[in-house]
Coordinates of C-alpha atoms in Angstrom, one line a residue:
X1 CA 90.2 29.1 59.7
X2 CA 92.4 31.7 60.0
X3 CA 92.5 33.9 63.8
X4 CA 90.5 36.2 63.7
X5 CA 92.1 38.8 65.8
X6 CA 90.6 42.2 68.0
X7 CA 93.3 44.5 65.7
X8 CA 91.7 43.1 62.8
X9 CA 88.1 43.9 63.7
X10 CA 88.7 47.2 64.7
X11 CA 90.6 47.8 61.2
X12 CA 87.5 46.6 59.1
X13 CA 85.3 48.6 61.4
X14 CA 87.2 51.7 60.5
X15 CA 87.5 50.8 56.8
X16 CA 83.6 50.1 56.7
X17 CA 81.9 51.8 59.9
X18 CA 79.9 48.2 60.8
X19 CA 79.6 47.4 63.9
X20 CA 82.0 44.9 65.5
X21 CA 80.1 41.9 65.9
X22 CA 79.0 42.1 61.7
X23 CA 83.0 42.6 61.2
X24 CA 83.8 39.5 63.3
X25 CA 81.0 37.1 61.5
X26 CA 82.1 39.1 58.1
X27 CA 86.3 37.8 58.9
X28 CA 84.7 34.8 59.2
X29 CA 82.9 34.2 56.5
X30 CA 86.1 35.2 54.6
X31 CA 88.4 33.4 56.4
X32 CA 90.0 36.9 57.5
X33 CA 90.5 38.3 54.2
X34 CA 89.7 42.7 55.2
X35 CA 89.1 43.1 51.7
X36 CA 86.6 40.4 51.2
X37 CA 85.1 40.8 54.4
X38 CA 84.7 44.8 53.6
X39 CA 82.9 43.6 49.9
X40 CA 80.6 40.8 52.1
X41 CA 79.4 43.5 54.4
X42 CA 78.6 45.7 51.2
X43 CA 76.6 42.6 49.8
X44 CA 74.4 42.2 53.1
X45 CA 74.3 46.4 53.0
X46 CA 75.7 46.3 56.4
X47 CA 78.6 48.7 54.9
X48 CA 78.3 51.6 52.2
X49 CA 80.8 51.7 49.3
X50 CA 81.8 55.6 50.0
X51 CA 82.5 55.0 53.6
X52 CA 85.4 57.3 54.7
X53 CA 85.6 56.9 58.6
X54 CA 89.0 55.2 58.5
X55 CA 90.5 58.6 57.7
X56 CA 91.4 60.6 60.8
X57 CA 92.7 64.0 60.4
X58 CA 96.3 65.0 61.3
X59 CA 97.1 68.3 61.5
X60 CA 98.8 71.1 58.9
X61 CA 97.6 72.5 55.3
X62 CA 96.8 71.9 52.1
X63 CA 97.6 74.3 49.7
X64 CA 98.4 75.4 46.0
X65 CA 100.8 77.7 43.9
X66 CA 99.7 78.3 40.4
X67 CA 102.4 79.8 38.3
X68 CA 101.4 82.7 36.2
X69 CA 99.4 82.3 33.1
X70 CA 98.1 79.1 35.0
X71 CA 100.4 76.6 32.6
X72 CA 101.8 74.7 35.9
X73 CA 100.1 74.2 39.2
X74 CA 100.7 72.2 42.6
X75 CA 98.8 70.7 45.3
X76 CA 100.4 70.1 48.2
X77 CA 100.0 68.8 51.7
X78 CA 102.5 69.3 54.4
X79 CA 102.2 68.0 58.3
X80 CA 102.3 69.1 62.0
X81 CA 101.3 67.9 65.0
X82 CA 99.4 70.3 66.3
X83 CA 96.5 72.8 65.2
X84 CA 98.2 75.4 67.1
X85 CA 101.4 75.4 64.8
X86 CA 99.3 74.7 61.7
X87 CA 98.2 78.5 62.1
X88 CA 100.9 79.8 62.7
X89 CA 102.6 82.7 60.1
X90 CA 106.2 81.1 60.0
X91 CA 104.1 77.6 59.1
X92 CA 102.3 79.0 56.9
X93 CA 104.9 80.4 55.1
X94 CA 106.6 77.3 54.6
X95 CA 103.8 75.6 53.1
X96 CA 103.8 78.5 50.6
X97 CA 107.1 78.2 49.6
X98 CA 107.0 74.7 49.6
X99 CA 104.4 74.5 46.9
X100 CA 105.9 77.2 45.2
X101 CA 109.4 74.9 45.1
X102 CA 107.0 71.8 44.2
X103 CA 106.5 72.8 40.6
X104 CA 110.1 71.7 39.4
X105 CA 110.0 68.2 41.8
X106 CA 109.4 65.1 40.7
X107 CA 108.8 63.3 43.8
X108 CA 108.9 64.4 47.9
X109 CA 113.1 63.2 48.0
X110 CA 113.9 65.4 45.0
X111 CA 111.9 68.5 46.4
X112 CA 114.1 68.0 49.8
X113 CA 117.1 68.0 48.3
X114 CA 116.9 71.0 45.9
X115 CA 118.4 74.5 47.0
X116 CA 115.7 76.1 48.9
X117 CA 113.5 78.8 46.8
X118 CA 114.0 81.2 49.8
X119 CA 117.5 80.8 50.5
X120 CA 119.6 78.6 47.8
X121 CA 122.4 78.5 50.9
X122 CA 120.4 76.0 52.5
X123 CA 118.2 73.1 50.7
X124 CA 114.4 72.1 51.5
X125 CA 115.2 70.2 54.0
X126 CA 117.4 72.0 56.0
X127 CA 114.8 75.1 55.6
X128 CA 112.2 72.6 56.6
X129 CA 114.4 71.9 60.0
X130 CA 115.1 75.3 60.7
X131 CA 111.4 76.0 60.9
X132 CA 111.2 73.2 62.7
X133 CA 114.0 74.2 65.9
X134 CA 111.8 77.7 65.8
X135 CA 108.5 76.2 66.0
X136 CA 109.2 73.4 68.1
X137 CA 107.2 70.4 66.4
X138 CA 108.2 67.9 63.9
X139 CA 106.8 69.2 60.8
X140 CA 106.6 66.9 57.1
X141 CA 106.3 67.4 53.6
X142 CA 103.7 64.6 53.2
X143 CA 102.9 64.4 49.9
X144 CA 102.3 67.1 46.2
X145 CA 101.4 66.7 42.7
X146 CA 102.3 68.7 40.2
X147 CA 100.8 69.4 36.5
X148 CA 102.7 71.1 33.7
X149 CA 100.9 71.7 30.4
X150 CA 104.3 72.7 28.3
X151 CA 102.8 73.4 25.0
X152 CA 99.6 72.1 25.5
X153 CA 96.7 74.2 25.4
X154 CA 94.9 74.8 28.8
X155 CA 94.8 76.1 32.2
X156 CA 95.7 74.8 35.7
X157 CA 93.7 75.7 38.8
X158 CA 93.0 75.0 42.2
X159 CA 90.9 75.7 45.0
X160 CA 91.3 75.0 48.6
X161 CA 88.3 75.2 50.8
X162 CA 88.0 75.1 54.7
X163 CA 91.2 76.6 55.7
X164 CA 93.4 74.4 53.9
X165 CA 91.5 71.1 54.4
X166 CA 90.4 70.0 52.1
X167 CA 92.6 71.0 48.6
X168 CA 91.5 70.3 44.5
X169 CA 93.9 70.6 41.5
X170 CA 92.2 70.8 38.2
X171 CA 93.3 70.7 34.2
X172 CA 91.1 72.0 31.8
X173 CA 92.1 71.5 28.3
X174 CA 91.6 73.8 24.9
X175 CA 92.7 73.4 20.9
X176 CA 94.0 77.1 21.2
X177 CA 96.0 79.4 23.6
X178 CA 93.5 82.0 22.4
X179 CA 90.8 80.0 23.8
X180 CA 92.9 79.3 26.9
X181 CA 92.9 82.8 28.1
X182 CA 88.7 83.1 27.3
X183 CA 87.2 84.4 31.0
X184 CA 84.6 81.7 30.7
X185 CA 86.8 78.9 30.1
X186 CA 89.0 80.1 33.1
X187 CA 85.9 80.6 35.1
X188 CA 84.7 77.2 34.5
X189 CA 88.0 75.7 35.8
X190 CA 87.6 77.4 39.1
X191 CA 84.3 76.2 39.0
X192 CA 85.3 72.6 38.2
X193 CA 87.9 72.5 41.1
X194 CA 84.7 73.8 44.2
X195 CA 83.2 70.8 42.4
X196 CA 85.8 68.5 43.1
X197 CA 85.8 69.8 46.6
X198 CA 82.2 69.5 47.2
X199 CA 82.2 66.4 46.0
X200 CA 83.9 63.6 48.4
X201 CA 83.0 60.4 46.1
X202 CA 84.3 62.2 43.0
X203 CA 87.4 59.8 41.5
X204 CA 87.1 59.8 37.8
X205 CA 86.2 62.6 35.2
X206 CA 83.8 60.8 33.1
X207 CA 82.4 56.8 33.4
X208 CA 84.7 55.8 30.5
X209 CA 88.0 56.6 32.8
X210 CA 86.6 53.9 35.5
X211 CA 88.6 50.9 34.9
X212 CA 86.3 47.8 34.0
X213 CA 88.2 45.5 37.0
X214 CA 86.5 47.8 38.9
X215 CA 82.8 47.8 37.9
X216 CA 83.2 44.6 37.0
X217 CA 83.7 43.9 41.0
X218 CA 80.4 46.3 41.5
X219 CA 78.4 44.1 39.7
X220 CA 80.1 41.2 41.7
X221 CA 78.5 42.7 45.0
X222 CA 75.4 43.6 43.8
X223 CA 74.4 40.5 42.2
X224 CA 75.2 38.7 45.7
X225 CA 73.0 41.1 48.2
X226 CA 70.3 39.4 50.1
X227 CA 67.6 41.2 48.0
X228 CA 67.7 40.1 45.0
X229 CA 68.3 36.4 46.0
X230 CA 64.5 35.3 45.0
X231 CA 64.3 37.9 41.7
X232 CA 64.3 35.8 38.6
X233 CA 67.7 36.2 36.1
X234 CA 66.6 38.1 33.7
X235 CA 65.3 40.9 36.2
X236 CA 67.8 40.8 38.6
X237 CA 70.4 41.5 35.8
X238 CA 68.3 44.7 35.1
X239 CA 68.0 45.7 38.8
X240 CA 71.8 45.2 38.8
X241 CA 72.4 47.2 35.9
X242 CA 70.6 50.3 37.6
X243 CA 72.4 49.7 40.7
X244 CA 75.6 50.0 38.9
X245 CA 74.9 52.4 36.3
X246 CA 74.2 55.0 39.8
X247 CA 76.8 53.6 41.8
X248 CA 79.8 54.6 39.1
X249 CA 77.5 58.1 38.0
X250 CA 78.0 58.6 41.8
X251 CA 82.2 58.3 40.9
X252 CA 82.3 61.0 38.0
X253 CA 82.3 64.3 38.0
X254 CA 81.0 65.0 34.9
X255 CA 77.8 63.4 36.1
X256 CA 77.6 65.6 39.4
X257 CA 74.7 68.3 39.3
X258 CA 76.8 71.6 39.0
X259 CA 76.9 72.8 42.4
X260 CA 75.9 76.8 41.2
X261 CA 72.7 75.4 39.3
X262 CA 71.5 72.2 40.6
X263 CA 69.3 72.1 37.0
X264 CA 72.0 70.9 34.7
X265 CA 75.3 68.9 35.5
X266 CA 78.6 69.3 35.0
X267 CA 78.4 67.7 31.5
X268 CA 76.2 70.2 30.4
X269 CA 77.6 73.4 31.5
X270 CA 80.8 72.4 29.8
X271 CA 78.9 72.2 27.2
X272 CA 77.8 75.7 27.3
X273 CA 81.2 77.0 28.0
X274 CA 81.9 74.9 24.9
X275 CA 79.3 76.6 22.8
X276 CA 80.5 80.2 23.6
X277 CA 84.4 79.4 23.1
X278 CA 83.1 77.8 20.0
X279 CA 85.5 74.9 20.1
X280 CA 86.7 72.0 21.8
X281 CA 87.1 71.9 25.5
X282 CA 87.9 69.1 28.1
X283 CA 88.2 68.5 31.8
X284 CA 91.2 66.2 31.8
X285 CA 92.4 65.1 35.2
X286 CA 92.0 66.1 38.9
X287 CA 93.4 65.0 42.1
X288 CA 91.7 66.1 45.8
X289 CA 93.5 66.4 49.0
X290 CA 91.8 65.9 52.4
X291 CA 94.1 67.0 55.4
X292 CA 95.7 63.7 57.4
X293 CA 93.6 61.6 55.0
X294 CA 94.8 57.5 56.3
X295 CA 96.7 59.0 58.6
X296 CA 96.3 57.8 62.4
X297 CA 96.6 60.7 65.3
X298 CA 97.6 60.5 68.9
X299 CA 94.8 62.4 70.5
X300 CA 96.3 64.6 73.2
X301 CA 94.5 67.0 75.5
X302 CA 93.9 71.1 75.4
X303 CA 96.1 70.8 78.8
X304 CA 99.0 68.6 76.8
X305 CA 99.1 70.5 73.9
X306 CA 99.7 73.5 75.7
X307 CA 101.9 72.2 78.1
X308 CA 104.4 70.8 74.8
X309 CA 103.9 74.0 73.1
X310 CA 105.9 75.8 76.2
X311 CA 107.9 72.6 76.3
X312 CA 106.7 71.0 80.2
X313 CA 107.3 67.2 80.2

């Protein structure tokens, strides 16, 4: 049997949010495999599937840039190490640019090396430096997406919601441009990004976007828990089912109750917006930022923070 080591618990309790003596028995069991431990303590419901506590916050923004006419749009996230700078104007600033610059990248190395938007004397990532000397802290382009619709009918929208923590990117769809610049159909991408926000689980747009691997795996756990040890086939299969069929509703947003109307879900009030368009309409992809998501931060005190802002070792 493999060691079982104290790093290695305290990973699986951050990945699961058990306690440490269920992640110990739980490495055990799986000869310390994390991954099969974390699915074990799913099957004895000692972990939930939507657990996020292994994400600690570092500091900086998310935020967009939506070009004009809302054919291109970026979603970026950019780090600091301190709150303190993250408010500040001349940070800010950067992060604006920076998304601004984002829609022509293809990856964080290109972006860096282009001619800055704001100065074409200097690139990204000498601009990025020079903010850098001024503010005093080390300060990273972490990670951005971009989406360009070309020709395609459609909008791109964003919306960023607790001060630039949390940050959604959205792309709506349409068969027209004449339909693309409808108020309601712009309306209801705005509304489909707050939903992405609100919505932490949220991964796919519909069920038929989950890949099977992965509710094949769902049914894997379920059909193991505890409960259902003493159920007879044909009913556990159908208890199962249930389980799974909520589990991956849980994971779409087109399943989510609409956060304006709890009534009717996001299915249904693109079908409205459908209706009044009068012709086809389709949320087609999303990605959601959370600030310093995986990311582990050195705690420091009010006291240390200040004293490294005015540069006291």
């Amino acid at each position: 049997m493999a060691e079982i080591s104290a790093k290695l618990v305290q990973e699986l309790r951050q990945k699961t949010g058990a306690g440490m003596m269920d992640c110990k028995k739980a490495l055990k069991e799986t000869d310390g495999d994390i991954e099969k431990a974390g699915d074990w303590l799913r099957q004895k419901g000692i972990a939930s599937a939507g657990k996020k506590s292994d994400r600690i916050a570092a500091e900086g923004l998310v935020d967009t840039y939506i070009q004009p006419g809302g054919q291109v749009g970026v979603l970026i996230e950019v780090n600091c190490q301190t709150d303190f700078v993250a408010r500040n104007d001349a940070f800010k600033a950067l992060v604006k640019s920076l998304a601004k610059q984002a829609a022509t990248a293809d990856s964080v190395e290109s972006l860096l090396a282009q001619p800055y938007v704001e100065d074409a004397n200097v690139t990204v990532d000498e601009a990025i430096k020079q903010v850098i000397a001024t503010l005093g802290e080390n300060i990273q382009v972490r990670r951005f997406v971009n989406f360009d619709l070309g020709d395609t009918p459609g909008v791109v929208d964003s919306y960023i919601h607790t001060g630039g923590r949390v940050g959604v990117l959205v792309q709506l769809n349409t068969q027209t441009k004449e339909a693309s610049s409808n108020e309601e159909f712009q309306s209801l991408a705005k509304n489909a990004a707050m939903q992405v926000a609100a919505c932490p689980n949220v991964e796919y747009v519909s069920i038929d976007q989950i890949p099977a691997e992965l509710a094949k795996k769902e049914k894997e756990i379920e059909m193991g828990k505890d409960d259902l040890a003493n159920k007879p086939e044909n009913i556990k299969e159908k208890i199962v089912q249930g389980r799974i069929d909520k589990r991956l509703k849980e994971m779409t947003l087109l399943d989510q109750p609409y956060i304006r109307d709890q009534s009717i879900s996001v299915e249904d009030l693109v079908k409205q917006v459908k209706s009044k368009i009068g012709e086809e309409l389709q949320v087609n992809r999303f990605v959601r930022y959370v600030l310093g998501e995986g990311i582990e931060k050195h705690e420091i005190s009010f006291a240390e923070e200040v004293a490294a802002q005015m540069g006291v070792k």
